[in-house]
Amino acid sequence: MAFADGHNVIEETVTWYRNQPDYMDTIADEHYYRSNEYLLKNADRYNYYHRAYQADGSLDWRATSKVFVGEYASTDKNTLAGAVAEAAIMTGFENNADVVRLAAYAPLFNKVLTDGTYRWTPDCIWFDDETVWFTPNYYVQQLYAKYLGNKVLATSFSAYAKGKPAAIVPHGGIEIAAGSADLLVKRVTVTSNKDGSVLLDQDFTGELHPGWQVIPGSAESFVRDSEGIVLKGQSSGRSGLYFLNDSWSDYTVEVLASRRQGADGFYVGVGLTEIAAENKNVLEYAVGYGGNATGLKVFKQGVEAYTLGDYSSSTAAGNLRAACYEGIEDNTDYTITVNYGGADGSRLLCSYADGQTAGRVLDYKLEAYNSEVFNSVTRDAEHVYVKLVNPDDVAKATELKLLDLNVSGTAKLITLSGDASLVHVPNVNQKLNERIVPLEQQITVDSGPLVLNLQANSVNVLVFDLEG
């Protein structure tokens, strides 16, 4: 590393970090400036950062992933749409406060010169020699900072399907795949976590269940063997089989397999709803992928999510790979287990073992992706703070139920939104003319559910006073 002070350059060889046995006790400083589309599709980024727990179920802070989102912003040049997208991903920061320890919007200040020029956009706060004006992005930061509790409350969300409420829950089939290595797969079992029933039990020395299908693009996808089937590796993409079933949820899949040859490892997908490369939706537990990493790969609508560089999640990013990778050997049977739900349907637990030694159990948060209304709820001793973000161009009637919370009969609702003609206007707030500002109103809360009409392209904060 080199340090310069304008006069001298000091060089230092850093060795301590490279030699650490476990990097989970460090905090990762992440910077990302991304499109609105990226932010809206990746609000659950930190769900898939590894958590570790003590024997009593409490979080093991030292061994849990830790992140400082040191710089982030929409690249949409201080539009209302950009501010809404930032608010959406910030609900993910709040919901994953056990991982995201700190977050800081950047860039912060933008000086406008006397000739009207400036260095860049987006920026949070604009000023010139005479005054200061605030962007929609600033007002999002202000609302989230002002109305923040010290405890995150659990939420659930349902939408309407065929005129009836339908819970949004993780669901889908499975994928068994190879990358560039040849794999021998002997058995796959899928068991319900709810009642212990066997959803699928496939011995690959016998007849294949008709539900299995070949992954599109597989080259010589599988070859029969006296011990099972061999998934042939290929230079790109996945080679193997998948089993679609949208009714499956909260289950455990076990795969008995070995690697015949090659440097790559095993890929076991859960929650599979689409398999074609351009539409792929799946969570892939990747064991020994690339020959040097084990972690989770997340695909949404054909795009590998959360990538800031070459890996998806904290358990496969940068030097954290060293903490989660144990090498796999050729011609050794491994049992690969993916628990898609955990004890209560809210966790994803991934592990593998060879009968003598076991790899690290990777423990992630699991929930269905809800892009209809992004939300987070926190509380302190006096208030409950509900944040609701509607990223779409239509208003949405939203029913809110507060369970086991005693609140007063009135609440405060703060909304940041604007006319449809302003949603995508760059630098929409100008000197002495801020057109997007928060508006506050009082609402009545009775004993039944609270129904709100969330404006199109809006950020909403509800503040309830706790009683008793």
PDB file of C-alpha atoms in Angstrom, residues 134 192 215 233 287 310 398:
ATOM      1  CA  PHE A 134     -32.072  19.883  -0.702  1.00  0.00           C
ATOM      2  CA  SER A 192     -40.925 -31.269   3.997  1.00  0.00           C
ATOM      3  CA  ILE A 215     -31.203 -27.760 -17.849  1.00  0.00           C
ATOM      4  CA  GLY A 233     -18.926 -30.344 -17.063  1.00  0.00           C
ATOM      5  CA  VAL A 287     -19.697 -25.840  -3.054  1.00  0.00           C
ATOM      6  CA  ASP A 310     -17.126 -11.301  -9.132  1.00  0.00           C
ATOM      7  CA  THR A 398     -52.291  -1.130   1.500  1.00  0.00           C
TER       8      THR A 398
END
